[in-house]
PDB file of C-alpha atoms in Angstrom:
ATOM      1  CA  UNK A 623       9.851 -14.316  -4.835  1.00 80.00           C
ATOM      2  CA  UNK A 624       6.519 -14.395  -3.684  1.00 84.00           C
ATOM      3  CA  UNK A 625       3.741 -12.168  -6.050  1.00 89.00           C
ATOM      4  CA  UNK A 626      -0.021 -11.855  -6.922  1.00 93.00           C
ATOM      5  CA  UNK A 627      -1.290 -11.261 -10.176  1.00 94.00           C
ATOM      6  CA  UNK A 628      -5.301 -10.001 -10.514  1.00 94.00           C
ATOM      7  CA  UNK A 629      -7.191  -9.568 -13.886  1.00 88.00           C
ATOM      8  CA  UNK A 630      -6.874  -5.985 -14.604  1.00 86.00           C
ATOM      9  CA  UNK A 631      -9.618  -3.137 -14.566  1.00 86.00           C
ATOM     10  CA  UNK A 632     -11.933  -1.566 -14.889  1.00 93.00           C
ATOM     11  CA  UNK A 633     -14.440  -3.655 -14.208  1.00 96.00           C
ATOM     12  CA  UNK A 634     -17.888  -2.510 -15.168  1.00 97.00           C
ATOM     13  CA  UNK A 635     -21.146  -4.330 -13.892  1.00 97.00           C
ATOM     14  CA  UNK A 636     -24.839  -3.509 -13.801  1.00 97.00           C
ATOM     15  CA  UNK A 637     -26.359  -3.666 -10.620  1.00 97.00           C
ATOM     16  CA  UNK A 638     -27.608  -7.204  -9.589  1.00 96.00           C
ATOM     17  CA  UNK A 639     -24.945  -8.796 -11.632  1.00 97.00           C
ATOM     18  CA  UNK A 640     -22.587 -11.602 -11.034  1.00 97.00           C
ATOM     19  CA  UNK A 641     -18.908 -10.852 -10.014  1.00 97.00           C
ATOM     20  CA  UNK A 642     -15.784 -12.629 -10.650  1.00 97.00           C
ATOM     21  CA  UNK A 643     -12.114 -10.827 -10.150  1.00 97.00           C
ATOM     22  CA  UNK A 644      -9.616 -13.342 -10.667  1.00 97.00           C
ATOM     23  CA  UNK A 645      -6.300 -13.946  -8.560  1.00 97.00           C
ATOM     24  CA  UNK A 646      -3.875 -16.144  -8.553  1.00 97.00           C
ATOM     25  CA  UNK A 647      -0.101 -16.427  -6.308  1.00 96.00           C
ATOM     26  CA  UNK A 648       3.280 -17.473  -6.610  1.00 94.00           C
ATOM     27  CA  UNK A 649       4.534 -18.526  -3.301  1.00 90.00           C
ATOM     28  CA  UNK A 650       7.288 -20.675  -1.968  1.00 83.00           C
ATOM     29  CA  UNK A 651       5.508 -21.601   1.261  1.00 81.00           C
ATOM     30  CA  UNK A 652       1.835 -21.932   2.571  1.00 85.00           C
ATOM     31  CA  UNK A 653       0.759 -18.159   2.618  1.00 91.00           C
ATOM     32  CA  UNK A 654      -2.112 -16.451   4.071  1.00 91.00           C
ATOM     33  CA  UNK A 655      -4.465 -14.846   0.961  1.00 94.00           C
ATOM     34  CA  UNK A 656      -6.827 -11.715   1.722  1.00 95.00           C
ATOM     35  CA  UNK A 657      -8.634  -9.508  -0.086  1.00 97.00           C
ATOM     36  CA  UNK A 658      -8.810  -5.507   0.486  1.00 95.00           C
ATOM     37  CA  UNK A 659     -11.063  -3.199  -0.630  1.00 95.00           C
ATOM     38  CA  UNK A 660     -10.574   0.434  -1.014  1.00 91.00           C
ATOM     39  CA  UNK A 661     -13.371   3.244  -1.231  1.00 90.00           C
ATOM     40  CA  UNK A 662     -12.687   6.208  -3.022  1.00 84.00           C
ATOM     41  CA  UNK A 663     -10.383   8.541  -1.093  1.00 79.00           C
ATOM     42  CA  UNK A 664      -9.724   5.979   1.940  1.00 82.00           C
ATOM     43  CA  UNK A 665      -7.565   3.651   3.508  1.00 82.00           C
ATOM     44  CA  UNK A 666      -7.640  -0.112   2.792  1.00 87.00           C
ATOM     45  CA  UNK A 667     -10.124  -2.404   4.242  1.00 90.00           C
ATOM     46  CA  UNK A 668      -9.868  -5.844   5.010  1.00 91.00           C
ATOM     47  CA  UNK A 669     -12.865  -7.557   3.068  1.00 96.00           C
ATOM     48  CA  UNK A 670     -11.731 -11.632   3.608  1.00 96.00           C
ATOM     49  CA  UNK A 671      -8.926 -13.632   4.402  1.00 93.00           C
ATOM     50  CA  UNK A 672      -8.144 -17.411   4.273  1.00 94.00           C
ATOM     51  CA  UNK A 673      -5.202 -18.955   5.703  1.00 90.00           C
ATOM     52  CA  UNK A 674      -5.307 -22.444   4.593  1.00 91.00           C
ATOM     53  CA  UNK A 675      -6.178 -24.672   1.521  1.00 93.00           C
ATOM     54  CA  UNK A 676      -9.886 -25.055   0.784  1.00 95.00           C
ATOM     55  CA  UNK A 677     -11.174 -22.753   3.559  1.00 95.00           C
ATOM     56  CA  UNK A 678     -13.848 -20.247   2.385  1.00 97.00           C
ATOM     57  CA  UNK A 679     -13.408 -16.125   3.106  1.00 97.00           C
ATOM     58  CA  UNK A 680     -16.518 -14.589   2.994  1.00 97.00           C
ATOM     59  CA  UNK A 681     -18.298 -11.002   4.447  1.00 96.00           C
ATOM     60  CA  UNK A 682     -20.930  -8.933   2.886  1.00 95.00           C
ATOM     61  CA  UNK A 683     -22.079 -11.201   0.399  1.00 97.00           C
ATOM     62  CA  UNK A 684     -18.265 -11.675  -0.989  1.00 98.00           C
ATOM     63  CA  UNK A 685     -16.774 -15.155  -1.303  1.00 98.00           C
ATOM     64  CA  UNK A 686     -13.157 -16.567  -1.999  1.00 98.00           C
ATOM     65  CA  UNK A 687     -11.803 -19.812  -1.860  1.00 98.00           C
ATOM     66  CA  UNK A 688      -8.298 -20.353  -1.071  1.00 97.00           C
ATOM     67  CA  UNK A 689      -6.916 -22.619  -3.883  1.00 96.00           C
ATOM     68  CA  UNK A 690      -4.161 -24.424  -3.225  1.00 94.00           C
ATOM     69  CA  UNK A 691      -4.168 -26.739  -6.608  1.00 94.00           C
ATOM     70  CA  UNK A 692      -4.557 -23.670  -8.972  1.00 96.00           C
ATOM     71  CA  UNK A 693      -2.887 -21.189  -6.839  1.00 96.00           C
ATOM     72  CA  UNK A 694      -6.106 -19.210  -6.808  1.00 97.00           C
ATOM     73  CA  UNK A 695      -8.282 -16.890  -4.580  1.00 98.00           C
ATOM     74  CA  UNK A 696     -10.902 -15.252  -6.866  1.00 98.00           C
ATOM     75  CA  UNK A 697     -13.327 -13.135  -5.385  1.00 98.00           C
ATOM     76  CA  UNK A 698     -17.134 -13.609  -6.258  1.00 98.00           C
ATOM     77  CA  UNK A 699     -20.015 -11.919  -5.476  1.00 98.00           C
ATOM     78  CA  UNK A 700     -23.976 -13.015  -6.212  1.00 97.00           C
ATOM     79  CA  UNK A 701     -25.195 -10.042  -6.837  1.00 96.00           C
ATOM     80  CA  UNK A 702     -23.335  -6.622  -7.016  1.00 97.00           C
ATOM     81  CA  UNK A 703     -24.542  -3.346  -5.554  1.00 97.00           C
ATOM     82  CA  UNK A 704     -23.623   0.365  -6.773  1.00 96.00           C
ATOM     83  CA  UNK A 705     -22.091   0.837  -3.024  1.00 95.00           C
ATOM     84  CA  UNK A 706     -19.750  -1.934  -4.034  1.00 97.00           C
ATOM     85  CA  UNK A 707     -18.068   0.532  -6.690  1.00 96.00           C
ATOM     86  CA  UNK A 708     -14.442   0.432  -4.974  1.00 96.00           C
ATOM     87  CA  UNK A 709     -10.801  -0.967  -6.042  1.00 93.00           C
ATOM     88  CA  UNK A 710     -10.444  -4.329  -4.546  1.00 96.00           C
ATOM     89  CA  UNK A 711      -6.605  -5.779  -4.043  1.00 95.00           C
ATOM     90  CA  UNK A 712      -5.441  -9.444  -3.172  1.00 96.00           C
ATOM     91  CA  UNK A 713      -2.608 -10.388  -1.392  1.00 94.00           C
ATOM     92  CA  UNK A 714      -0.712 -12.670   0.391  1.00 92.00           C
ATOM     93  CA  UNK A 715       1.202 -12.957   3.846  1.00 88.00           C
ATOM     94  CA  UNK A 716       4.001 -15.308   4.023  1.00 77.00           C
ATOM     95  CA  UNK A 717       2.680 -16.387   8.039  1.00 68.00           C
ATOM     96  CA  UNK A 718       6.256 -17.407   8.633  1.00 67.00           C
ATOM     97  CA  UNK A 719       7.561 -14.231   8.078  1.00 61.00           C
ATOM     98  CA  UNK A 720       8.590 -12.107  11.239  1.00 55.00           C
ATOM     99  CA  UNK A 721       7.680  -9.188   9.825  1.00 57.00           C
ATOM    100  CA  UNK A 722       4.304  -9.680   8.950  1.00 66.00           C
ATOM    101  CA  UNK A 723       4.927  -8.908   5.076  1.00 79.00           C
ATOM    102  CA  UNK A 724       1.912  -8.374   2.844  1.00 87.00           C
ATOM    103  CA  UNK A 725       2.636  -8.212  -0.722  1.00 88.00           C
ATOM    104  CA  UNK A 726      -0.408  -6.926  -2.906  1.00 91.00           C
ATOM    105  CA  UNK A 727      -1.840  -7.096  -6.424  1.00 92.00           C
ATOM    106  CA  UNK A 728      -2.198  -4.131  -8.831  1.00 90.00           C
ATOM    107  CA  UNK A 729      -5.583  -3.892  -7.782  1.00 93.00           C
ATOM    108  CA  UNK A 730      -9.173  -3.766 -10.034  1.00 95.00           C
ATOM    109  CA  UNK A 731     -10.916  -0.906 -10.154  1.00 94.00           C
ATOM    110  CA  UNK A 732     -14.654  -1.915  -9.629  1.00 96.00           C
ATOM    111  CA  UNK A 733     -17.810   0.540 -11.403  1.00 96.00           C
ATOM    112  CA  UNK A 734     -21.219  -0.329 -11.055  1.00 96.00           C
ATOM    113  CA  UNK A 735     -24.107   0.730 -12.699  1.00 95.00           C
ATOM    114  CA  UNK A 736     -27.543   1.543 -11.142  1.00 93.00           C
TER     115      UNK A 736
ATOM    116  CA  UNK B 249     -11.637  -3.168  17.895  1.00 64.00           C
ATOM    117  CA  UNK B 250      -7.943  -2.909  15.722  1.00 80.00           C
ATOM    118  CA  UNK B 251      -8.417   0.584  14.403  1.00 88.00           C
ATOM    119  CA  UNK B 252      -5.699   2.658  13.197  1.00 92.00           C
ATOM    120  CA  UNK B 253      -5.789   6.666  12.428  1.00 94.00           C
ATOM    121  CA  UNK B 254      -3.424   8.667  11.258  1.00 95.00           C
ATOM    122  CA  UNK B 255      -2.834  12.816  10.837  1.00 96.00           C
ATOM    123  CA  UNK B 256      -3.197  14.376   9.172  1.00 97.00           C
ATOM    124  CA  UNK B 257      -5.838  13.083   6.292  1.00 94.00           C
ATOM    125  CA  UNK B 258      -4.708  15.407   3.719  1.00 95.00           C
ATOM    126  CA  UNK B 259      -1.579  18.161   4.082  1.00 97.00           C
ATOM    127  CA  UNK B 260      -0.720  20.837   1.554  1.00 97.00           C
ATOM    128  CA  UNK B 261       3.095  22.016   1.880  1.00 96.00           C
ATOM    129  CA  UNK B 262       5.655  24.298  -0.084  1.00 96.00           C
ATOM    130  CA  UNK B 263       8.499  22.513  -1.732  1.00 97.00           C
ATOM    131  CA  UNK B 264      11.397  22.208   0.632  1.00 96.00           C
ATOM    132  CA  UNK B 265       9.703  22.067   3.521  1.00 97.00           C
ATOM    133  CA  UNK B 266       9.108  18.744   5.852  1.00 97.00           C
ATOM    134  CA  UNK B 267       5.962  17.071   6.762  1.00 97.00           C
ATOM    135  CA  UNK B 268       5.179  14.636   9.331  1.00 97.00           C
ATOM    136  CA  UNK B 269       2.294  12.146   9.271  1.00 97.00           C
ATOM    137  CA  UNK B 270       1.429  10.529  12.537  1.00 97.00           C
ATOM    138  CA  UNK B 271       0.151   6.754  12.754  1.00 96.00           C
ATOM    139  CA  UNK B 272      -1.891   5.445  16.129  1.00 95.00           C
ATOM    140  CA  UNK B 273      -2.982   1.957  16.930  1.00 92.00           C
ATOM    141  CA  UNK B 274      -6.287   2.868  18.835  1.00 92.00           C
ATOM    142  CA  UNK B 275      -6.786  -0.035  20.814  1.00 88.00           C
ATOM    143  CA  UNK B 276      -4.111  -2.076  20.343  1.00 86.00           C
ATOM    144  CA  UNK B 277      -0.486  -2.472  20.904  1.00 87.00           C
ATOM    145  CA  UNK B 278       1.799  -2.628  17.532  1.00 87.00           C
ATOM    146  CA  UNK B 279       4.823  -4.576  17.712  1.00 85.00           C
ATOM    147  CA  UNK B 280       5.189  -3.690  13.977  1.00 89.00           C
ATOM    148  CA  UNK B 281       3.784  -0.696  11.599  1.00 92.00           C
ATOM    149  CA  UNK B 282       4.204  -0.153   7.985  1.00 93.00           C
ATOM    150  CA  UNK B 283       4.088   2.565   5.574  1.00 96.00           C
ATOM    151  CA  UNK B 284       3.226   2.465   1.977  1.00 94.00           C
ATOM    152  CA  UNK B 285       2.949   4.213  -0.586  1.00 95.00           C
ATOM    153  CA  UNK B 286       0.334   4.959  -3.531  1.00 89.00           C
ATOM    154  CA  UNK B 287       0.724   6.738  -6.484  1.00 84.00           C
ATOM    155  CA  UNK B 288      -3.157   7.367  -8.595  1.00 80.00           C
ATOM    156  CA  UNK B 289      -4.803   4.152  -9.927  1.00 77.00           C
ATOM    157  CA  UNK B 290      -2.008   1.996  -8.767  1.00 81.00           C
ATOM    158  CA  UNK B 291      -1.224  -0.671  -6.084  1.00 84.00           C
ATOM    159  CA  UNK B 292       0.245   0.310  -2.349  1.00 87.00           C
ATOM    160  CA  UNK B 293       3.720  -0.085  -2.667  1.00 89.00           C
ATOM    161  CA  UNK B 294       6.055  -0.916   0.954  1.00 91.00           C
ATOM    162  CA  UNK B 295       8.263   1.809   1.795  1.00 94.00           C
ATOM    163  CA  UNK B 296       9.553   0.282   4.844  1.00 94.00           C
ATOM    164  CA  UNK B 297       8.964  -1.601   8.182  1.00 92.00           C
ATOM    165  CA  UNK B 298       9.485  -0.453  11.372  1.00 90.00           C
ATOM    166  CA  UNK B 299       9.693  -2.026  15.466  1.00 86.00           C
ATOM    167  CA  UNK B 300       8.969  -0.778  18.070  1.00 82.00           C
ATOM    168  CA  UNK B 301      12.125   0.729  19.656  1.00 80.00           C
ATOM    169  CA  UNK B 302      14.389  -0.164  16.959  1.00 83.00           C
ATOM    170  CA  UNK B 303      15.405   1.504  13.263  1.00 87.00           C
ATOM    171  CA  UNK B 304      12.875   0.858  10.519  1.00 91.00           C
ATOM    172  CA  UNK B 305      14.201  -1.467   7.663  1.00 92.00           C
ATOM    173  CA  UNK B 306      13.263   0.296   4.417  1.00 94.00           C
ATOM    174  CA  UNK B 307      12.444  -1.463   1.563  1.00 92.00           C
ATOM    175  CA  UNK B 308      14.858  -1.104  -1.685  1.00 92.00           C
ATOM    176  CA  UNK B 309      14.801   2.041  -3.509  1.00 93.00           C
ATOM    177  CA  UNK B 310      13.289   4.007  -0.596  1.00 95.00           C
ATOM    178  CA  UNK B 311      15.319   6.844   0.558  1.00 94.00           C
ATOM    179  CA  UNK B 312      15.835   6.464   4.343  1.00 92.00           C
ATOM    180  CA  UNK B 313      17.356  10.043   4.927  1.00 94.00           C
ATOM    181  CA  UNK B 314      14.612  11.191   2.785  1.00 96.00           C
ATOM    182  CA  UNK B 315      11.704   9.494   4.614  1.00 97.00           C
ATOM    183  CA  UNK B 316      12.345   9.776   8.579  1.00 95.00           C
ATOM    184  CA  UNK B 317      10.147   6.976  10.201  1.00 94.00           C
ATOM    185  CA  UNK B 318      10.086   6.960  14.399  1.00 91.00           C
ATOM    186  CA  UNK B 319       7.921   4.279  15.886  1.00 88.00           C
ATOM    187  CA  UNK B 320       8.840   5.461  19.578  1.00 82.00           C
ATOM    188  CA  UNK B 321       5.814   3.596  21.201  1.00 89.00           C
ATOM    189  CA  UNK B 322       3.405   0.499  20.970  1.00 89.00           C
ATOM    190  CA  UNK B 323       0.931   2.793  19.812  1.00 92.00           C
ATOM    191  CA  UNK B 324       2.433   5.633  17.692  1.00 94.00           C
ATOM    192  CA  UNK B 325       4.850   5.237  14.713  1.00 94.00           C
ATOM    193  CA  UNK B 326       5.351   8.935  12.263  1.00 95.00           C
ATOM    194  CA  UNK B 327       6.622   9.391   8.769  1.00 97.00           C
ATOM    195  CA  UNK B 328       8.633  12.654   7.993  1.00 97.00           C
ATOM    196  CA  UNK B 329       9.123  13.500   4.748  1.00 97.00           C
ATOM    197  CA  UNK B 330      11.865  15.976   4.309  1.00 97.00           C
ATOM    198  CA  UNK B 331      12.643  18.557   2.528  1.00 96.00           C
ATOM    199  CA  UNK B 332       9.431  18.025   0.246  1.00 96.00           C
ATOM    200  CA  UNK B 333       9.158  18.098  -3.312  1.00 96.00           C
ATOM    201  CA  UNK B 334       6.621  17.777  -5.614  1.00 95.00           C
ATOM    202  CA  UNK B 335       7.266  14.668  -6.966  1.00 94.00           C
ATOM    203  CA  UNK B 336       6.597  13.335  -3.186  1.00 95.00           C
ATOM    204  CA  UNK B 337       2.950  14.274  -3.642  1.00 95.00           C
ATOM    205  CA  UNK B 338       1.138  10.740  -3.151  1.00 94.00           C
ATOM    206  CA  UNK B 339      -1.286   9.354  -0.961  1.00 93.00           C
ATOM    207  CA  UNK B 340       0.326   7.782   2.170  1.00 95.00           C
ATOM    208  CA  UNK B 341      -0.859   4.755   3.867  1.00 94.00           C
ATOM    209  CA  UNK B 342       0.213   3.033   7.102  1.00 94.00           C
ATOM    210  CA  UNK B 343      -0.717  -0.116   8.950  1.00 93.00           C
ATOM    211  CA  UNK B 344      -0.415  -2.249  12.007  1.00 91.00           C
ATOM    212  CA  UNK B 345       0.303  -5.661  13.283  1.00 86.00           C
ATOM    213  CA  UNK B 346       0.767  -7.338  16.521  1.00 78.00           C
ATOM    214  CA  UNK B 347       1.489 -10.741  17.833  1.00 69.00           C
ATOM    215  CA  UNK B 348      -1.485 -10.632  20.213  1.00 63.00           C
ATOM    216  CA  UNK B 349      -3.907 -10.724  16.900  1.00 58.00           C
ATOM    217  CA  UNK B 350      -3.875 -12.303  14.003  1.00 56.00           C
ATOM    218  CA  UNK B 351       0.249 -12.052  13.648  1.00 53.00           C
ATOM    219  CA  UNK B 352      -0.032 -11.988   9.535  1.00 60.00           C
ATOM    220  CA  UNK B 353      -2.823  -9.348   9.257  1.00 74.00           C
ATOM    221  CA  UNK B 354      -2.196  -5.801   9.658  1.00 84.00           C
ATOM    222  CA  UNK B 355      -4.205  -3.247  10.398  1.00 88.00           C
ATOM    223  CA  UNK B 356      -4.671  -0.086   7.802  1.00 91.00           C
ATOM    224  CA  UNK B 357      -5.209   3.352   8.830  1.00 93.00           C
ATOM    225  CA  UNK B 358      -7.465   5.877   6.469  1.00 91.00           C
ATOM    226  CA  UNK B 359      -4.468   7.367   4.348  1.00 92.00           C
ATOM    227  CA  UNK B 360      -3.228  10.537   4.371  1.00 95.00           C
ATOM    228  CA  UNK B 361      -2.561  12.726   1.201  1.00 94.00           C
ATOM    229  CA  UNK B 362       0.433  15.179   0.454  1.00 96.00           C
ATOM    230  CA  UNK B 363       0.423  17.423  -1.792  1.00 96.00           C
ATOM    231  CA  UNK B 364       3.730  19.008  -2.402  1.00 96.00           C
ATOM    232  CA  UNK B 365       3.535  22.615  -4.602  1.00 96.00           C
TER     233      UNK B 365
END
C-alpha cells in the first residue's frame, strides 16, 4: 500500500540555519504530497502541497519539490527561525480516492535555537 | 476561509463515563470528516471516515461500538467515546473535506485532548 517515510527527529538547528527534512513515498498511482506542521498543543496545519511532478510547494519561506523520479518531497527552508520550532509531517493523498485519504509520516520534531 | 473547530479543546472525565467531541466546518460544507488519533510524540493515526448521512467506515482495529461517530449535517460530525477509560486518554483530531475545494485536502480542526482518570 501506499506509505511515507521522513528522517526521524529531533531535529536541532541554530537560528539562521539551513533546513532539510527528508521524505520520500511509496505509491501505486500519481498522489498528491503535502506537508503539515503542528505547533505545540494544536491541530495540524497545512504548510504546502504539490499535486503533480516537478511543481514547487512553497509558504513562509518553506520549499518542496514534488519528485516524481526519486519519489521525494523534502522540505527546505533558507533560513530557520525559533517560531519555526514545531513537528512537521508529510503525506500523501491518493486524488483518486473517494474518500479523500491522507496517509501521514511519523513526523520530525523540529527545535531551534536562538 | 476552510476553518474547522471542534469542542471541546481539552475534557477531563472519570473512567466509565462517555465523552463527546463535536467537529464544525465553519464556512464550508463537508461531504466527508475524519477523526484521528494521536498518542505523545507520534504520528495522527485514522480512526475512521465518515459521510454525511451515512455510517462512518472505521478503519481496522478501531472499535466502532467503542467510538460512536454521527456526522448528521454538512457542517457538524461528533465523536463519542464511551464508557471511557484511561487508556483512551489521547489527543483527538478531526478534519474536513469537500468536493467544492480542493477534493484531496482536508481541513484540520485544533485538536481536542481527553484525559481519562
Amino acid at each position: 500500500g501506499d506509505s511515507v517515510t521522513q528522517m526521524e527527529g529531533p531535529v536541532t538547528l541554530s537560528e539562521e540555519a539551513f533546513l532539510t527534512i527528508n521524505c520520500t513515498y511509496t505509491a501505486t498511482g500519481y498522489p498528491s504530497l503535502f506537508w503539515y506542521v503542528q505547533y505545540p498543543g494544536e491541530g495540524l496545519q497545512l504548510l504546502l502541497k504539490a499535486t503533480k511532478a516537478d511543481d514547487k510547494g512553497s509558504n513562509k519561506g518553506f520549499e518542496a519539490t514534488y519528485r516524481k523520479e526519486t519519489t521525494s518531497f523534502h522540505l527546505e527552508k533558507g533560513s530557520v527561525q525559533v517560531s519555526d520550532s514545531a513537528v512537521y509531517f508529510c503525506a500523501l493523498s491518493d486524488p483518486y480516492s473517494s474518500a479523500s485519504k491522507i496517509i501521514f509520516g511519523s513526523g520530525t520534531r523540529l527545535s531551534i535555537r536562538p | 476561509g476552510a476553518v474547522v473547530s471542534q469542542h471541546p479543546s481539552w475534557v477531563i472525565c472519570k473512567s466509565g463515563t462517555s465523552v463527546k467531541i463535536e467537529c464544525r466546518s465553519l464556512d464550508f460544507q463537508a461531504t466527508t470528516m475524519f477523526w484521528y488519533r494521536q498518542f505523545p510524540k507520534q504520528s495522527l493515526m485514522l480512526m475512521a471516515t465518515s459521510n454525511e448521512g451515512s455510517k462512518a467506515t472505521y478503519e481496522q482495529g478501531v472499535e466502532k461500538d467503542k467510538f460512536l461517530i454521527n456526522h448528521a449535517s454538512l457542517t457538524l460530525s461528533t465523536l463519542t467515546v464511551t464508557s471511557a477509560h484511561p487508556e483512551d486518554s489521547s489527543f483527538y483530531i478531526c478534519s474536513a473535506a469537500t468536493s467544492d475545494l480542493s477534493y484531496n485536502e482536508q481541513f484540520f480542526g485544533p485538536g481536542t485532548r481527553l484525559t481519562v482518570l
